[in-house]
Short mmCIF file of C-alpha atoms in Angstrom, two decimals:
data_model
loop_
_atom_site.label_atom_id
_atom_site.label_comp_id
_atom_site.label_asym_id
_atom_site.label_seq_id
_atom_site.Cartn_x
_atom_site.Cartn_y
_atom_site.Cartn_z
CA UNK A 241 99.96 121.21 101.37
CA UNK A 242 98.80 121.58 105.09
CA UNK A 243 98.88 117.67 106.46
CA UNK A 244 96.66 118.96 109.49
CA UNK A 245 93.29 119.42 109.53
CA UNK A 246 92.70 122.97 110.64
CA UNK A 247 89.98 123.93 113.88
CA UNK A 248 86.94 125.12 113.51
CA UNK A 249 83.91 123.50 111.71
CA UNK A 250 85.09 122.27 108.92
CA UNK A 251 83.57 123.50 105.47
CA UNK A 252 84.54 121.34 102.58
CA UNK A 253 86.85 118.66 100.98
CA UNK A 254 88.55 121.66 98.96
CA UNK A 255 90.15 121.98 95.25
CA UNK A 256 90.59 118.24 93.11
CA UNK A 257 93.95 119.01 91.23
CA UNK A 258 92.88 115.60 88.87
CA UNK A 259 88.95 116.68 88.60
CA UNK A 260 88.96 118.55 85.34
CA UNK A 261 85.21 118.25 85.34
CA UNK A 262 85.06 120.09 89.10
CA UNK A 263 84.84 121.94 91.47
CA UNK A 264 82.37 120.00 92.70
CA UNK A 265 79.43 120.75 95.38
CA UNK A 266 80.15 118.96 98.89
CA UNK A 267 76.58 117.51 99.69
CA UNK A 268 76.14 117.20 103.51
CA UNK A 269 73.12 116.12 106.07
CA UNK A 270 73.34 116.47 109.66
CA UNK A 271 71.02 114.56 112.89
CA UNK A 272 71.48 114.77 116.44
CA UNK A 273 70.29 110.86 116.41
CA UNK A 274 72.24 107.84 114.13
CA UNK A 275 67.98 107.10 113.10
CA UNK A 276 67.57 110.25 111.49
CA UNK A 277 70.76 110.65 110.07
CA UNK A 278 70.48 106.89 108.18
CA UNK A 279 66.72 108.30 106.89
CA UNK A 280 68.64 111.88 105.50
CA UNK A 281 71.02 109.68 103.93
CA UNK A 282 68.75 106.97 102.22
CA UNK A 283 66.61 110.07 101.06
CA UNK A 284 69.11 112.27 99.40
CA UNK A 285 72.75 110.13 98.91
CA UNK A 286 72.54 109.49 95.16
CA UNK A 287 73.75 106.04 94.27
CA UNK A 288 76.83 107.63 92.13
CA UNK A 289 80.48 106.81 92.66
CA UNK A 290 82.25 108.84 95.00
CA UNK A 291 83.84 109.81 98.49
CA UNK A 292 82.25 110.31 101.64
CA UNK A 293 82.97 111.98 104.81
CA UNK A 294 81.61 112.19 108.54
CA UNK A 295 81.86 114.78 111.13
CA UNK A 296 82.14 114.43 114.69
CA UNK A 297 79.91 116.92 117.16
CA UNK A 298 82.60 119.65 117.34
CA UNK A 299 82.72 119.45 113.63
CA UNK A 300 86.28 117.48 112.93
CA UNK A 301 86.51 115.40 109.67
CA UNK A 302 86.87 111.91 111.61
CA UNK A 303 86.89 109.42 108.41
CA UNK A 304 86.86 109.93 104.80
CA UNK A 305 86.27 107.26 102.45
CA UNK A 306 85.05 106.08 98.65
CA UNK A 307 83.16 103.73 96.65
CA UNK A 308 81.88 102.82 93.37
CA UNK A 309 77.62 103.04 95.23
CA UNK A 310 77.81 106.34 97.33
CA UNK A 311 74.10 105.27 99.02
CA UNK A 312 74.61 102.04 99.22
CA UNK A 313 78.37 102.29 101.21
CA UNK A 314 76.94 105.16 103.32
CA UNK A 315 73.55 102.89 104.31
CA UNK A 316 76.18 99.47 105.37
CA UNK A 317 77.63 101.93 108.36
CA UNK A 318 74.24 101.82 109.75
CA UNK A 319 73.82 97.98 110.17
CA UNK A 320 73.23 96.50 113.23
CA UNK A 321 76.14 94.05 112.05
CA UNK A 322 78.12 96.25 111.83
CA UNK A 323 76.79 97.73 115.33
CA UNK A 324 80.95 96.75 117.14
CA UNK A 325 83.41 97.47 113.69
CA UNK A 326 84.72 100.12 113.17
CA UNK A 327 81.89 101.24 110.77
CA UNK A 328 79.74 100.98 113.94
CA UNK A 329 82.31 102.92 115.20
CA UNK A 330 82.57 105.84 113.24
CA UNK A 331 78.81 106.21 112.72
CA UNK A 332 78.33 106.55 116.30
CA UNK A 333 80.60 109.55 116.86
CA UNK A 334 79.92 111.23 113.73
CA UNK A 335 76.84 113.82 113.56
CA UNK A 336 77.73 115.10 110.00
CA UNK A 337 77.79 112.86 107.11
CA UNK A 338 79.01 114.04 103.37
CA UNK A 339 79.85 113.32 99.98
CA UNK A 340 81.00 114.60 96.33
CA UNK A 341 80.33 112.61 93.83
CA UNK A 342 82.98 112.03 91.05
CA UNK A 343 82.82 110.54 87.30
CA UNK A 344 83.85 107.25 87.53
CA UNK A 345 84.78 104.61 90.64
CA UNK A 346 88.95 105.36 89.11
CA UNK A 347 88.50 108.96 90.14
CA UNK A 348 86.39 108.35 93.29
CA UNK A 349 90.27 106.21 94.01
CA UNK A 350 91.89 109.14 93.58
CA UNK A 351 90.29 111.72 95.53
CA UNK A 352 89.98 109.58 98.57
CA UNK A 353 93.84 109.14 98.75
CA UNK A 354 94.69 112.89 97.74
CA UNK A 355 91.69 113.76 100.46
CA UNK A 356 93.80 111.25 103.45
CA UNK A 357 96.85 113.02 102.72
CA UNK A 358 94.98 116.60 102.87
CA UNK A 359 93.15 115.98 106.25
CA UNK A 360 94.57 113.03 107.66
CA UNK A 361 91.21 112.09 109.48
CA UNK A 362 91.52 110.33 112.95
CA UNK A 363 89.34 106.95 111.81
CA UNK A 364 92.25 107.18 108.71
CA UNK A 365 94.75 107.70 110.62
CA UNK A 366 95.53 108.01 114.48
CA UNK A 367 92.75 105.36 115.05
CA UNK A 368 95.17 102.73 113.03
CA UNK A 369 97.52 100.65 114.83
CA UNK A 370 101.10 102.46 114.20
CA UNK A 371 102.54 98.84 113.17
CA UNK A 372 99.70 98.92 110.66
CA UNK A 373 99.86 102.62 109.22
CA UNK A 374 101.24 103.10 105.20
CA UNK A 375 104.99 104.36 105.24
CA UNK A 376 107.34 105.36 102.09
CA UNK A 377 110.57 104.14 102.10
CA UNK A 378 112.81 107.42 101.23
CA UNK A 379 116.50 107.88 100.23
CA UNK A 380 117.57 111.34 100.86
CA UNK A 381 118.70 113.86 103.72
CA UNK A 382 121.53 116.34 102.43
CA UNK A 383 124.54 116.39 102.21
CA UNK A 384 125.08 112.52 103.08
CA UNK A 385 121.32 110.53 101.93
CA UNK A 386 120.02 107.46 103.52
CA UNK A 387 117.17 105.48 104.14
CA UNK A 388 114.28 106.23 106.05
CA UNK A 389 110.31 105.94 106.62
CA UNK A 390 108.18 108.87 106.04
CA UNK A 391 104.20 109.36 106.03
CA UNK A 392 104.64 111.03 103.23
CA UNK A 393 107.74 111.27 100.98
CA UNK A 394 109.55 114.89 102.15
CA UNK A 395 110.09 117.28 98.87
CA UNK A 396 114.10 117.00 98.57
CA UNK A 397 114.81 113.18 98.80
CA UNK A 398 116.57 111.87 96.32
CA UNK A 399 114.32 108.91 95.72
CA UNK A 400 111.11 107.46 97.44
CA UNK A 401 109.17 104.56 96.83
CA UNK A 402 105.44 103.00 98.48
CA UNK A 403 103.63 102.68 100.69
CA UNK A 404 104.21 99.84 102.39
CA UNK A 405 102.56 98.30 105.66
CA UNK A 406 104.39 97.08 108.23
CA UNK A 407 106.40 100.00 109.80
CA UNK A 408 108.01 97.33 111.67
CA UNK A 409 109.11 95.23 109.15
CA UNK A 410 109.86 98.40 107.19
CA UNK A 411 112.24 99.64 109.93
CA UNK A 412 113.95 96.32 109.75
CA UNK A 413 114.60 96.62 106.12
CA UNK A 414 115.58 100.02 106.24
CA UNK A 415 118.24 99.29 108.76
CA UNK A 416 119.84 96.35 106.67
CA UNK A 417 119.57 98.70 104.13
CA UNK A 418 121.79 101.03 105.62
CA UNK A 419 124.16 98.27 106.61
CA UNK A 420 124.41 97.17 103.62
CA UNK A 421 125.04 100.60 101.17
CA UNK A 422 127.07 101.43 104.71
CA UNK A 423 124.59 104.71 104.59
CA UNK A 424 124.68 106.87 107.73
CA UNK A 425 121.60 107.13 109.75
CA UNK A 426 122.09 109.32 112.43
CA UNK A 427 120.60 112.16 113.47
CA UNK A 428 120.61 115.75 111.50
CA UNK A 429 122.17 117.55 114.61
CA UNK A 430 125.03 115.64 113.55
CA UNK A 431 128.06 117.50 112.06
CA UNK A 432 129.16 115.98 108.96
CA UNK A 433 132.16 116.17 106.46
CA UNK A 434 133.59 114.34 103.86
CA UNK A 435 137.59 113.62 103.49
CA UNK A 436 137.81 116.10 100.04
CA UNK A 437 136.63 118.86 102.24
CA UNK A 438 138.70 121.23 102.97
CA UNK A 439 139.21 122.29 106.74
CA UNK A 440 140.55 125.64 108.29
CA UNK A 441 141.37 123.71 110.91
CA UNK A 442 142.57 120.27 111.70
CA UNK A 443 140.20 118.42 114.63
CA UNK A 444 140.16 115.28 115.86
CA UNK A 445 136.93 113.67 114.69
CA UNK A 446 135.11 111.11 116.87
CA UNK A 447 132.40 109.04 115.18
CA UNK A 448 129.10 109.73 116.07
CA UNK A 449 128.06 106.01 116.84
CA UNK A 450 129.37 102.35 116.02
CA UNK A 451 128.52 101.70 113.34
CA UNK A 452 131.18 103.39 111.60
CA UNK A 453 133.72 101.53 114.22
CA UNK A 454 132.09 98.07 113.02
CA UNK A 455 131.92 98.53 109.01
CA UNK A 456 128.48 99.43 109.29
CA UNK A 457 128.61 102.91 107.85
CA UNK A 458 131.15 105.04 105.38
CA UNK A 459 132.05 107.46 108.18
CA UNK A 460 131.00 110.88 106.98
CA UNK A 461 130.81 112.10 110.26
CA UNK A 462 134.65 111.66 110.60
CA UNK A 463 135.54 112.67 106.60
CA UNK A 464 136.70 108.74 106.09
CA UNK A 465 135.06 108.61 102.76
CA UNK A 466 134.88 111.32 99.83
CA UNK A 467 131.41 113.06 98.84
CA UNK A 468 132.10 110.73 95.46
CA UNK A 469 132.51 107.61 96.95
CA UNK A 470 128.93 108.09 99.32
CA UNK A 471 127.07 109.17 96.04
CA UNK A 472 128.06 106.66 94.22
CA UNK A 473 126.79 103.97 97.11
CA UNK A 474 123.89 106.59 97.08
CA UNK A 475 123.39 105.24 93.52
CA UNK A 476 123.81 102.44 94.12
CA UNK A 477 120.96 102.47 97.09
CA UNK A 478 118.96 103.71 94.20
CA UNK A 479 118.82 101.52 91.79
CA UNK A 480 118.19 98.93 94.31
CA UNK A 481 115.01 101.08 95.26
CA UNK A 482 114.02 101.71 91.39
CA UNK A 483 114.05 97.76 91.26
CA UNK A 484 117.23 96.97 88.84
CA UNK A 485 119.15 94.66 91.02
CA UNK A 486 118.37 92.22 94.51
CA UNK A 487 122.36 92.65 95.87
CA UNK A 488 121.56 93.08 99.40
CA UNK A 489 119.18 90.09 99.65
CA UNK A 490 122.05 87.64 97.60
CA UNK A 491 124.49 88.85 99.67
CA UNK A 492 122.24 88.23 103.08
CA UNK A 493 122.01 84.77 101.38
CA UNK A 494 125.29 83.99 101.56
CA UNK A 495 126.17 85.19 104.59
CA UNK A 496 123.00 83.38 106.38
CA UNK A 497 124.69 79.75 104.47
CA UNK A 498 128.51 81.02 106.16
CA UNK A 499 127.07 81.53 109.68
CA UNK A 500 125.04 78.52 109.31
CA UNK A 501 127.67 76.23 108.31
CA UNK A 502 130.32 77.64 111.06
CA UNK A 503 127.22 76.92 113.86
CA UNK A 504 126.64 80.76 114.48
CA UNK A 505 123.10 80.46 114.46
CA UNK A 506 122.50 83.43 116.42
CA UNK A 507 124.23 85.64 113.73
CA UNK A 508 122.11 83.36 111.57
CA UNK A 509 118.95 83.58 112.62
CA UNK A 510 119.04 87.62 113.04
CA UNK A 511 120.35 87.97 109.57
CA UNK A 512 117.09 85.93 108.60
CA UNK A 513 114.86 87.80 110.14
CA UNK A 514 116.19 90.65 107.83
CA UNK A 515 115.96 88.64 104.92
CA UNK A 516 112.24 88.34 105.75
CA UNK A 517 111.90 92.05 105.91
CA UNK A 518 113.68 92.57 102.50
CA UNK A 519 112.22 89.38 100.77
CA UNK A 520 108.74 90.95 101.42
CA UNK A 521 110.38 94.83 99.97
CA UNK A 522 111.93 93.90 96.99
CA UNK A 523 108.74 91.69 95.79
CA UNK A 524 106.78 95.56 96.09
CA UNK A 525 109.76 97.38 94.58
CA UNK A 526 109.44 94.65 91.91
CA UNK A 527 105.56 95.23 91.34
CA UNK A 528 106.23 99.18 91.39
CA UNK A 529 109.05 98.95 88.52
CA UNK A 530 107.20 96.57 86.98
CA UNK A 531 104.43 99.14 86.37
CA UNK A 532 106.95 102.57 86.05
CA UNK A 533 107.85 100.57 83.01
CA UNK A 534 104.36 99.35 81.48
CA UNK A 535 102.32 102.21 82.06
CA UNK A 536 102.37 105.29 80.05
CA UNK A 537 99.72 106.23 78.87
CA UNK A 538 96.42 107.87 78.43
CA UNK A 539 93.84 106.43 80.39
CA UNK A 540 90.46 107.13 79.22
CA UNK A 541 87.68 106.63 81.78
CA UNK A 542 83.86 106.59 80.99
CA UNK A 543 81.67 108.57 83.12
CA UNK A 544 79.42 106.74 85.35
CA UNK A 545 75.67 107.35 84.14
CA UNK A 546 74.30 109.69 86.74
CA UNK A 547 70.53 109.53 87.66
CA UNK A 548 67.29 111.22 86.05
CA UNK A 549 67.95 113.53 88.89
CA UNK A 550 71.61 113.63 88.82
CA UNK A 551 74.01 117.06 88.25
CA UNK A 552 75.81 116.82 84.59
CA UNK A 553 79.14 116.16 85.84
CA UNK A 554 79.58 112.71 85.21
CA UNK A 555 81.53 113.30 81.47
CA UNK A 556 84.39 111.02 80.97
CA UNK A 557 88.00 111.79 81.52
CA UNK A 558 91.49 111.18 79.73
CA UNK A 559 94.15 110.87 82.55
CA UNK A 560 97.97 111.15 80.86
CA UNK A 561 99.42 108.35 83.57
CA UNK A 562 103.77 108.75 82.89
CA UNK A 563 105.80 105.85 84.76
CA UNK A 564 102.50 104.74 87.02
CA UNK A 565 101.77 107.61 88.03
CA UNK A 566 99.10 110.32 87.42
CA UNK A 567 100.31 113.53 86.12
CA UNK A 568 96.77 115.22 84.77
CA UNK A 569 93.45 115.00 82.89
CA UNK A 570 91.19 116.15 80.75
CA UNK A 571 87.66 116.31 80.39
CA UNK A 572 87.44 113.45 77.48
CA UNK A 573 86.31 115.15 74.00
CA UNK A 574 82.64 114.36 72.99
CA UNK A 575 82.87 117.28 69.69
CA UNK A 576 84.69 118.03 67.78
CA UNK A 577 85.00 121.43 69.59
CA UNK A 578 85.76 119.66 72.31
CA UNK A 579 88.74 117.39 70.64
CA UNK A 580 90.27 120.70 69.00
CA UNK A 581 90.84 121.88 72.66
CA UNK A 582 91.46 118.96 74.07
CA UNK A 583 93.75 118.30 71.11
CA UNK A 584 96.39 121.39 72.50
CA UNK A 585 97.14 119.55 75.55
CA UNK A 586 97.31 115.92 74.03
CA UNK A 587 99.52 116.91 72.03
CA UNK A 588 101.92 118.64 75.16
CA UNK A 589 101.36 115.50 76.57
CA UNK A 590 102.69 113.41 73.30
CA UNK A 591 106.06 116.01 73.57
CA UNK A 592 106.79 115.26 77.68
CA UNK A 593 106.41 111.79 76.84
CA UNK A 594 109.05 111.61 74.27
CA UNK A 595 111.44 114.02 76.10
CA UNK A 596 114.45 111.60 77.65
CA UNK A 597 114.72 114.36 80.82
CA UNK A 598 111.02 113.43 82.29
CA UNK A 599 111.50 109.53 81.96
CA UNK A 600 113.21 110.56 85.55
CA UNK A 601 110.61 112.96 86.83
CA UNK A 602 108.33 112.51 89.26
CA UNK A 603 104.91 113.87 89.10
CA UNK A 604 103.15 115.81 91.60
CA UNK A 605 101.28 112.92 92.94
CA UNK A 606 103.12 110.23 93.69
CA UNK A 607 101.15 108.66 95.48
CA UNK A 608 99.10 107.54 92.67
CA UNK A 609 101.95 105.23 91.52
CA UNK A 610 100.78 102.29 94.24
CA UNK A 611 96.95 102.78 93.26
CA UNK A 612 97.42 102.61 89.75
CA UNK A 613 99.50 99.20 89.90
CA UNK A 614 96.44 97.81 92.04
CA UNK A 615 93.83 99.28 90.13
CA UNK A 616 94.81 98.01 86.95
CA UNK A 617 96.31 94.17 88.59
CA UNK A 618 92.96 94.14 89.90
CA UNK A 619 91.20 95.08 86.62
CA UNK A 620 93.44 94.30 83.59
CA UNK A 621 90.48 94.69 81.07
CA UNK A 622 91.38 98.49 81.64
CA UNK A 623 94.27 98.57 79.57
CA UNK A 624 92.00 98.02 76.60
CA UNK A 625 90.76 102.07 77.58
CA UNK A 626 94.33 103.32 76.96
CA UNK A 627 96.78 104.72 74.33
CA UNK A 628 99.27 106.45 73.20
CA UNK A 629 98.87 110.70 72.66
CA UNK A 630 99.23 110.15 69.26
CA UNK A 631 95.98 108.28 69.10
CA UNK A 632 93.90 110.67 70.51
CA UNK A 633 92.50 111.50 67.23
CA UNK A 634 91.29 107.12 66.58
CA UNK A 635 89.60 107.29 70.21
CA UNK A 636 87.89 110.56 69.78
CA UNK A 637 86.33 109.38 67.43
CA UNK A 638 85.26 106.50 68.55
CA UNK A 639 83.82 108.01 71.58
CA UNK A 640 81.75 110.42 69.71
CA UNK A 641 80.01 107.42 67.74
CA UNK A 642 79.14 105.40 70.55
#
């Protein structure tokens, strides 16, 4: 997927893989003055849930947002109270406002996150201070994986989690984890080989950095560990990432205690800063791990009640959520014919959830885990709308009666 906006005029938001009711029309209004733009938004934009975008004078997408009431949210950008705030600066730079309605606030949340990743608009990404940008904690980098941060997890990582805020804090946590698990953190250009790897000629190898010499790396650059030994360390690191234990925190706490007893205050202070970063990371990992354990179901989201002049594409949607991640969606059935069509897909979902091979597989939309977890934490009553695929018939009959 192209993560950078191409040059030229922005034509539309593009396809939405999680909208079974699409494709949707991208509405736009343009004006040379802010006052005229506000008038057009007030006249034409509905109060439906949806996402919106701002184009600058060169036709580039500079911002994407979402709202459960599009018109009200967009008009707030023009408020004099926001003139010196971020919203005011965005609208001053904009010459065109676009929007796309969505069937629900939840659908708008999903679409907003997908579009930010698709287009990386300036005011969503570049204008945010680097230390505040969301990052993913990744474990990857064949043939000797290690922890690193990335704006989006590469496809070939062993595991990833996030997003997390605070790049500085997260980088400190990454360094502490690589040290604890003795994983390399060298450049991809560094040549690696394992102790059990055959070589044509015996060559003297020198460490690529000091970390091996001070006991913080297993030394895959100098053949000081076998592939099996290194893979075992990676497996333990992945277990921490999954929230199964807190071994790095426990070890660091012991180190701080011993350092304080021996009056090694500089070491104790440095390790205390590492501990603060790891405690933040571990809390978030435990939150996401709980979501993975608890959230496997079909989530039935009713459609927004459309305005009289709105298009009929605000039907309810059933989302398959597996281990906290949105995987697929279908239109919520309202009649026997629609239910028969939906039943085939729901039967497939039932098989997917029953197959142990799928328990560890990631969905095509890993960014939805944090979104789903936070959505259901803030609105726990929404769990009443969830059900197992085997209960689809009962849910359909309840929908048909309503």
